[in-house]
Amino acid sequence: MTHKLAIDGGKPVRQQPFHPWPVYDHQEEEALLEVLHSGRWGVLDGTRVTEFEKQFANFQNAQFGICVPNGTLALQLALIALGVGPGDEVITTPYTFIATASSIIQVGAAPVFIDIQPGTHNIAPDLIEGAITPRTRAIMPVHLSGRPADMDAILALAQKYNLFVIEDACQAWGSEWRGKKVGAIGNAGGFSFQASKNITAGEGGIVITNDEALSERCWSIHNVGRIRAGAWYQHEVLGWNLRLPEWEGAILQVQLARLPGHMLRREENVNYLTRLIQAEVPGLIPPAEDPRITAHSHHLLILNYQPAAFGGHSRDEFVDAMSAEGITPISNGYIPLHQSPAIQRAMGEANIAHLSLPVAEQAGRKSLWFNQHIFLGTHQDMEDIVEAAKKIQTAWS
Ligand SMILES: *Cc1c(COP(=O)(O)O)cnc(C)c1O
């Protein structure tokens, strides 16, 4: 028996919403009010942001952390503090949020896009070496969805060619590569606490590193060029005001304490959904397993959609049909950045429009994304997703 699809006017598989996001309770409320009533609203008077910097760096197996207003500025700050600028090239992935590349362009350097690896959606380690030129200064891998990039291969190349490694860990709170948390495996890493991210204060970001001199440069640049022991109006370098207000620090402390429990929940539901999909929905392909990934934030679950298994219907049609069935936290994901009009204009269309990066382009057409907050829900939620996919597959086959 086939049921009429919701997109054709049938009854949707599901009507109730998925797990809400953000998650908060009285702890955030109390932390916020405490800052409010303390009158210490700025990081230079208060303790919340400074405490959070230490706690997050520690959680992420790093020595130093410097909070900034968002993840984009975290990446930019790391680049500037490492001296990456005009004339330099930074090797990175095109299948990522625009901020990875815009941070490189906005410090005056040029992103060099190489293709991704099928099955991981991360930078293809075996293509990096061929992209290295005398101008290459750094590699910026992205731990996309929270899945660590191949840090062994990346560090080996960085060492061989004397390059910096700046990790875009903006989706990878708590993710581990061979037992070590990401972010400070290379020289430095940036994280985001924007509203959709697994821990959030609405906005926010942090740079982490194990390099003390680098952390001091970041601190100085983020605090209008002051130095720690210096006078208020003593500015040693040109910086910005990239300081975070204390309420964000207060909220982030509570959010960080909640993260380990949330990570277990997401892991459990992602595994359950993946098993169900593998058993019951041919044509939706989960990412490849990799035993070197010892913890995964599951900011996203990215599946590879195969139109042939759905009567030739496109990924976009599938996303629309799923949404109509009430599976709303599903999306199409990124357009690869070498195809982004903004990046093409910024870099000069002639410089990148000719690039052919077939795996990233395929990912742009065939990826299906599920967002982290649905994995905080129940097994029933996962079963509804599978039921909707099967219903569509049956109707279209
Ligand atoms: C969210 C994100 C960023 C940027 O973070 P913002 O806080 O939004 O500036 C950068 N890179 C990736 C991969 C992201 O997901």
GROMACS .gro file of N, CA and C in nm, residues 76-198:
model
  369
   76GLN      N    1   4.021   3.500   1.171
   76GLN     CA    2   4.096   3.617   1.125
   76GLN      C    3   4.205   3.656   1.225
   77LEU      N    4   4.170   3.653   1.352
   77LEU     CA    5   4.266   3.690   1.456
   77LEU      C    6   4.385   3.593   1.454
   78ALA      N    7   4.357   3.465   1.441
   78ALA     CA    8   4.467   3.366   1.437
   78ALA      C    9   4.558   3.393   1.317
   79LEU      N   10   4.497   3.421   1.202
   79LEU     CA   11   4.576   3.448   1.081
   79LEU      C   12   4.664   3.571   1.101
   80ILE      N   13   4.604   3.678   1.153
   80ILE     CA   14   4.679   3.803   1.171
   80ILE      C   15   4.792   3.783   1.273
   81ALA      N   16   4.760   3.716   1.382
   81ALA     CA   17   4.861   3.697   1.487
   81ALA      C   18   4.977   3.610   1.437
   82LEU      N   19   4.949   3.523   1.339
   82LEU     CA   20   5.056   3.442   1.280
   82LEU      C   21   5.128   3.516   1.168
   83GLY      N   22   5.081   3.635   1.136
   83GLY     CA   23   5.148   3.715   1.033
   83GLY      C   24   5.110   3.677   0.891
   84VAL      N   25   4.997   3.609   0.874
   84VAL     CA   26   4.953   3.574   0.738
   84VAL      C   27   4.882   3.696   0.679
   85GLY      N   28   4.923   3.738   0.560
   85GLY     CA   29   4.864   3.859   0.502
   85GLY      C   30   4.886   3.867   0.352
   86PRO      N   31   4.890   3.989   0.299
   86PRO     CA   32   4.900   4.009   0.154
   86PRO      C   33   5.017   3.932   0.092
   87GLY      N   34   4.987   3.869  -0.023
   87GLY     CA   35   5.088   3.791  -0.093
   87GLY      C   36   5.094   3.646  -0.050
   88ASP      N   37   5.029   3.613   0.061
   88ASP     CA   38   5.033   3.475   0.112
   88ASP      C   39   4.916   3.394   0.058
   89GLU      N   40   4.939   3.263   0.049
   89GLU     CA   41   4.831   3.171   0.012
   89GLU      C   42   4.801   3.076   0.128
   90VAL      N   43   4.673   3.046   0.143
   90VAL     CA   44   4.629   2.953   0.247
   90VAL      C   45   4.547   2.844   0.179
   91ILE      N   46   4.594   2.720   0.195
   91ILE     CA   47   4.524   2.607   0.131
   91ILE      C   48   4.406   2.567   0.218
   92THR      N   49   4.289   2.556   0.153
   92THR     CA   50   4.169   2.523   0.231
   92THR      C   51   4.068   2.450   0.144
   93THR      N   52   3.955   2.419   0.204
   93THR     CA   53   3.848   2.344   0.137
   93THR      C   54   3.740   2.437   0.084
   94PRO      N   55   3.680   2.403  -0.028
   94PRO     CA   56   3.570   2.484  -0.080
   94PRO      C   57   3.435   2.445  -0.020
   95TYR      N   58   3.428   2.326   0.045
   95TYR     CA   59   3.298   2.282   0.095
   95TYR      C   60   3.289   2.318   0.242
   96THR      N   61   3.257   2.446   0.266
   96THR     CA   62   3.256   2.500   0.402
   96THR      C   63   3.175   2.628   0.403
   97PHE      N   64   3.154   2.680   0.522
   97PHE     CA   65   3.087   2.809   0.536
   97PHE      C   66   3.178   2.919   0.480
   98ILE      N   67   3.118   3.023   0.427
   98ILE     CA   68   3.193   3.129   0.358
   98ILE      C   69   3.301   3.191   0.447
   99ALA      N   70   3.280   3.189   0.579
   99ALA     CA   71   3.374   3.256   0.670
   99ALA      C   72   3.514   3.196   0.665
  100THR      N   73   3.525   3.067   0.633
  100THR     CA   74   3.659   3.006   0.623
  100THR      C   75   3.741   3.085   0.522
  101ALA      N   76   3.683   3.106   0.404
  101ALA     CA   77   3.755   3.176   0.297
  101ALA      C   78   3.755   3.327   0.317
  102SER      N   79   3.644   3.382   0.366
  102SER     CA   80   3.639   3.528   0.379
  102SER      C   81   3.740   3.575   0.483
  103SER      N   82   3.764   3.494   0.586
  103SER     CA   83   3.862   3.535   0.687
  103SER      C   84   4.001   3.543   0.623
  104ILE      N   85   4.030   3.452   0.532
  104ILE     CA   86   4.160   3.453   0.464
  104ILE      C   87   4.170   3.575   0.372
  105ILE      N   88   4.063   3.600   0.297
  105ILE     CA   89   4.064   3.712   0.203
  105ILE      C   90   4.070   3.845   0.279
  106GLN      N   91   3.999   3.851   0.391
  106GLN     CA   92   3.994   3.979   0.462
  106GLN      C   93   4.122   4.015   0.537
  107VAL      N   94   4.214   3.920   0.553
  107VAL     CA   95   4.346   3.959   0.603
  107VAL      C   96   4.441   3.988   0.487
  108GLY      N   97   4.390   3.982   0.365
  108GLY     CA   98   4.471   4.018   0.249
  108GLY      C   99   4.537   3.899   0.180
  109ALA      N  100   4.517   3.779   0.232
  109ALA     CA  101   4.576   3.659   0.172
  109ALA      C  102   4.478   3.597   0.072
  110ALA      N  103   4.522   3.490   0.004
  110ALA     CA  104   4.436   3.425  -0.096
  110ALA      C  105   4.408   3.281  -0.056
  111PRO      N  106   4.279   3.243  -0.051
  111PRO     CA  107   4.250   3.101  -0.029
  111PRO      C  108   4.281   3.022  -0.155
  112VAL      N  109   4.342   2.906  -0.139
  112VAL     CA  110   4.366   2.814  -0.252
  112VAL      C  111   4.279   2.692  -0.225
  113PHE      N  112   4.174   2.677  -0.308
  113PHE     CA  113   4.078   2.570  -0.283
  113PHE      C  114   4.125   2.440  -0.347
  114ILE      N  115   4.127   2.334  -0.267
  114ILE     CA  116   4.148   2.202  -0.327
  114ILE      C  117   4.028   2.115  -0.293
  115ASP      N  118   4.016   2.006  -0.363
  115ASP     CA  119   3.892   1.927  -0.353
  115ASP      C  120   3.884   1.854  -0.218
  116ILE      N  121   3.764   1.805  -0.190
  116ILE     CA  122   3.741   1.730  -0.067
  116ILE      C  123   3.747   1.581  -0.097
  117GLN      N  124   3.744   1.504   0.012
  117GLN     CA  125   3.750   1.359   0.003
  117GLN      C  126   3.608   1.306  -0.001
  118PRO      N  127   3.578   1.215  -0.092
  118PRO     CA  128   3.443   1.160  -0.090
  118PRO      C  129   3.421   1.085   0.042
  119GLY      N  130   3.303   1.093   0.095
  119GLY     CA  131   3.272   1.016   0.216
  119GLY      C  132   3.307   1.087   0.345
  120THR      N  133   3.388   1.194   0.341
  120THR     CA  134   3.420   1.266   0.465
  120THR      C  135   3.379   1.413   0.457
  121HIS      N  136   3.367   1.468   0.337
  121HIS     CA  137   3.338   1.610   0.316
  121HIS      C  138   3.449   1.700   0.367
  122ASN      N  139   3.565   1.644   0.401
  122ASN     CA  140   3.678   1.726   0.448
  122ASN      C  141   3.786   1.735   0.340
  123ILE      N  142   3.877   1.831   0.358
  123ILE     CA  143   3.986   1.853   0.265
  123ILE      C  144   4.058   1.720   0.234
  124ALA      N  145   4.087   1.696   0.107
  124ALA     CA  146   4.150   1.570   0.066
  124ALA      C  147   4.300   1.580   0.094
  125PRO      N  148   4.351   1.502   0.190
  125PRO     CA  149   4.491   1.518   0.230
  125PRO      C  150   4.590   1.494   0.115
  126ASP      N  151   4.556   1.403   0.024
  126ASP     CA  152   4.651   1.371  -0.083
  126ASP      C  153   4.655   1.477  -0.193
  127LEU      N  154   4.569   1.578  -0.185
  127LEU     CA  155   4.574   1.684  -0.286
  127LEU      C  156   4.646   1.809  -0.235
  128ILE      N  157   4.681   1.810  -0.108
  128ILE     CA  158   4.738   1.932  -0.049
  128ILE      C  159   4.876   1.961  -0.108
  129GLU      N  160   4.961   1.859  -0.112
  129GLU     CA  161   5.100   1.881  -0.152
  129GLU      C  162   5.110   1.945  -0.290
  130GLY      N  163   5.025   1.900  -0.382
  130GLY     CA  164   5.028   1.953  -0.518
  130GLY      C  165   4.986   2.099  -0.527
  131ALA      N  166   4.926   2.151  -0.422
  131ALA     CA  167   4.880   2.291  -0.424
  131ALA      C  168   4.979   2.385  -0.357
  132ILE      N  169   5.086   2.329  -0.300
  132ILE     CA  170   5.183   2.413  -0.229
  132ILE      C  171   5.272   2.488  -0.329
  133THR      N  172   5.285   2.618  -0.307
  133THR     CA  173   5.370   2.703  -0.391
  133THR      C  174   5.465   2.779  -0.297
  134PRO      N  175   5.559   2.856  -0.354
  134PRO     CA  176   5.647   2.935  -0.265
  134PRO      C  177   5.569   3.037  -0.181
  135ARG      N  178   5.445   3.068  -0.220
  135ARG     CA  179   5.366   3.166  -0.144
  135ARG      C  180   5.283   3.103  -0.033
  136THR      N  181   5.274   2.972  -0.030
  136THR     CA  182   5.190   2.908   0.070
  136THR      C  183   5.244   2.933   0.210
  137ARG      N  184   5.157   2.984   0.297
  137ARG     CA  185   5.199   3.008   0.436
  137ARG      C  186   5.128   2.917   0.534
  138ALA      N  187   5.010   2.872   0.497
  138ALA     CA  188   4.929   2.800   0.596
  138ALA      C  189   4.831   2.705   0.528
  139ILE      N  190   4.787   2.608   0.608
  139ILE     CA  191   4.677   2.520   0.569
  139ILE      C  192   4.564   2.547   0.668
  140MET      N  193   4.443   2.564   0.616
  140MET     CA  194   4.328   2.581   0.705
  140MET      C  195   4.227   2.469   0.680
  141PRO      N  196   4.244   2.357   0.752
  141PRO     CA  197   4.143   2.251   0.739
  141PRO      C  198   4.018   2.290   0.816
  142VAL      N  199   3.905   2.238   0.773
  142VAL     CA  200   3.778   2.257   0.844
  142VAL      C  201   3.735   2.120   0.896
  143HIS      N  202   3.697   2.113   1.021
  143HIS     CA  203   3.645   1.987   1.076
  143HIS      C  204   3.495   1.989   1.053
  144LEU      N  205   3.457   1.963   0.930
  144LEU     CA  206   3.319   1.988   0.891
  144LEU      C  207   3.221   1.891   0.957
  145SER      N  208   3.114   1.945   1.006
  145SER     CA  209   3.008   1.873   1.078
  145SER      C  210   3.056   1.831   1.217
  146GLY      N  211   3.185   1.856   1.246
  146GLY     CA  212   3.244   1.811   1.372
  146GLY      C  213   3.333   1.691   1.351
  147ARG      N  214   3.345   1.648   1.227
  147ARG     CA  215   3.429   1.535   1.191
  147ARG      C  216   3.570   1.586   1.166
  148PRO      N  217   3.669   1.543   1.248
  148PRO     CA  218   3.803   1.597   1.228
  148PRO      C  219   3.860   1.564   1.089
  149ALA      N  220   3.928   1.663   1.032
  149ALA     CA  221   4.004   1.640   0.908
  149ALA      C  222   4.125   1.552   0.943
  150ASP      N  223   4.192   1.500   0.841
  150ASP     CA  224   4.306   1.409   0.863
  150ASP      C  225   4.426   1.488   0.914
  151MET      N  226   4.432   1.506   1.045
  151MET     CA  227   4.536   1.591   1.103
  151MET      C  228   4.675   1.529   1.094
  152ASP      N  229   4.685   1.397   1.086
  152ASP     CA  230   4.818   1.334   1.071
  152ASP      C  231   4.881   1.379   0.940
  153ALA      N  232   4.806   1.367   0.833
  153ALA     CA  233   4.859   1.403   0.701
  153ALA      C  234   4.887   1.553   0.694
  154ILE      N  235   4.797   1.632   0.751
  154ILE     CA  236   4.810   1.778   0.743
  154ILE      C  237   4.932   1.826   0.822
  155LEU      N  238   4.951   1.772   0.942
  155LEU     CA  239   5.067   1.813   1.022
  155LEU      C  240   5.198   1.769   0.958
  156ALA      N  241   5.198   1.650   0.897
  156ALA     CA  242   5.322   1.602   0.833
  156ALA      C  243   5.362   1.697   0.720
  157LEU      N  244   5.263   1.740   0.640
  157LEU     CA  245   5.294   1.832   0.529
  157LEU      C  246   5.335   1.969   0.583
  158ALA      N  247   5.269   2.014   0.689
  158ALA     CA  248   5.302   2.144   0.747
  158ALA      C  249   5.446   2.146   0.795
  159GLN      N  250   5.486   2.034   0.855
  159GLN     CA  251   5.623   2.024   0.904
  159GLN      C  252   5.723   2.023   0.788
  160LYS      N  253   5.690   1.943   0.687
  160LYS     CA  254   5.780   1.929   0.573
  160LYS      C  255   5.800   2.062   0.501
  161TYR      N  256   5.696   2.141   0.489
  161TYR     CA  257   5.704   2.266   0.411
  161TYR      C  258   5.703   2.390   0.499
  162ASN      N  259   5.711   2.371   0.631
  162ASN     CA  260   5.716   2.484   0.723
  162ASN      C  261   5.594   2.577   0.709
  163LEU      N  262   5.477   2.518   0.722
  163LEU     CA  263   5.352   2.593   0.708
  163LEU      C  264   5.279   2.597   0.842
  164PHE      N  265   5.200   2.701   0.862
  164PHE     CA  266   5.112   2.705   0.979
  164PHE      C  267   4.988   2.621   0.950
  165VAL      N  268   4.931   2.569   1.058
  165VAL     CA  269   4.802   2.501   1.048
  165VAL      C  270   4.704   2.574   1.139
  166ILE      N  271   4.599   2.629   1.078
  166ILE     CA  272   4.494   2.699   1.153
  166ILE      C  273   4.367   2.619   1.133
  167GLU      N  274   4.317   2.561   1.240
  167GLU     CA  275   4.200   2.474   1.229
  167GLU      C  276   4.071   2.555   1.236
  168ASP      N  277   3.989   2.542   1.134
  168ASP     CA  278   3.852   2.594   1.144
  168ASP      C  279   3.771   2.487   1.218
  169ALA      N  280   3.765   2.507   1.351
  169ALA     CA  281   3.695   2.411   1.437
  169ALA      C  282   3.559   2.468   1.479
  170CYS      N  283   3.504   2.555   1.393
  170CYS     CA  284   3.380   2.624   1.428
  170CYS      C  285   3.260   2.532   1.442
  171GLN      N  286   3.276   2.403   1.406
  171GLN     CA  287   3.167   2.306   1.426
  171GLN      C  288   3.213   2.189   1.513
  172ALA      N  289   3.326   2.204   1.581
  172ALA     CA  290   3.392   2.083   1.635
  172ALA      C  291   3.422   2.089   1.785
  173TRP      N  292   3.338   2.152   1.864
  173TRP     CA  293   3.350   2.151   2.010
  173TRP      C  294   3.347   2.006   2.058
  174GLY      N  295   3.456   1.964   2.123
  174GLY     CA  296   3.459   1.828   2.179
  174GLY      C  297   3.503   1.720   2.083
  175SER      N  298   3.519   1.752   1.956
  175SER     CA  299   3.563   1.649   1.860
  175SER      C  300   3.709   1.613   1.884
  176GLU      N  301   3.740   1.487   1.861
  176GLU     CA  302   3.876   1.436   1.887
  176GLU      C  303   3.932   1.361   1.768
  177TRP      N  304   4.060   1.384   1.745
  177TRP     CA  305   4.136   1.308   1.646
  177TRP      C  306   4.235   1.221   1.722
  178ARG      N  307   4.219   1.092   1.716
  178ARG     CA  308   4.305   0.996   1.786
  178ARG      C  309   4.326   1.037   1.932
  179GLY      N  310   4.215   1.064   1.999
  179GLY     CA  311   4.218   1.088   2.143
  179GLY      C  312   4.252   1.230   2.184
  180LYS      N  313   4.282   1.316   2.087
  180LYS     CA  314   4.316   1.453   2.120
  180LYS      C  315   4.211   1.547   2.063
  181LYS      N  316   4.163   1.639   2.147
  181LYS     CA  317   4.062   1.732   2.100
  181LYS      C  318   4.120   1.823   1.993
  182VAL      N  319   4.037   1.862   1.899
  182VAL     CA  320   4.082   1.944   1.787
  182VAL      C  321   4.091   2.091   1.827
  183GLY      N  322   4.151   2.171   1.741
  183GLY     CA  323   4.159   2.316   1.762
  183GLY      C  324   4.301   2.362   1.785
  184ALA      N  325   4.372   2.289   1.873
  184ALA     CA  326   4.512   2.326   1.899
  184ALA      C  327   4.605   2.211   1.864
  185ILE      N  328   4.562   2.124   1.774
  185ILE     CA  329   4.652   2.021   1.721
  185ILE      C  330   4.752   2.089   1.628
  186GLY      N  331   4.702   2.184   1.550
  186GLY     CA  332   4.790   2.271   1.470
  186GLY      C  333   4.836   2.390   1.555
  187ASN      N  334   4.872   2.500   1.489
  187ASN     CA  335   4.920   2.618   1.564
  187ASN      C  336   4.809   2.685   1.644
  188ALA      N  337   4.690   2.690   1.584
  188ALA     CA  338   4.578   2.756   1.651
  188ALA      C  339   4.449   2.712   1.584
  189GLY      N  340   4.338   2.732   1.653
  189GLY     CA  341   4.209   2.697   1.596
  189GLY      C  342   4.103   2.796   1.639
  190GLY      N  343   4.000   2.808   1.557
  190GLY     CA  344   3.889   2.897   1.589
  190GLY      C  345   3.761   2.818   1.607
  191PHE      N  346   3.680   2.861   1.704
  191PHE     CA  347   3.549   2.800   1.732
  191PHE      C  348   3.443   2.909   1.729
  192SER      N  349   3.321   2.869   1.701
  192SER     CA  350   3.208   2.963   1.698
  192SER      C  351   3.105   2.926   1.804
  193PHE      N  352   3.043   3.027   1.862
  193PHE     CA  353   2.931   3.008   1.955
  193PHE      C  354   2.807   3.081   1.904
  194GLN      N  355   2.796   3.089   1.773
  194GLN     CA  356   2.680   3.153   1.708
  194GLN      C  357   2.554   3.072   1.741
  195ALA      N  358   2.439   3.132   1.716
  195ALA     CA  359   2.313   3.077   1.767
  195ALA      C  360   2.282   2.933   1.725
  196SER      N  361   2.329   2.889   1.608
  196SER     CA  362   2.297   2.752   1.564
  196SER      C  363   2.396   2.650   1.617
  197LYS      N  364   2.502   2.695   1.682
  197LYS     CA  365   2.612   2.605   1.716
  197LYS      C  366   2.584   2.526   1.844
  198ASN      N  367   2.660   2.418   1.866
  198ASN     CA  368   2.627   2.323   1.974
  198ASN      C  369   2.641   2.381   2.114
   0.00000   0.00000   0.00000
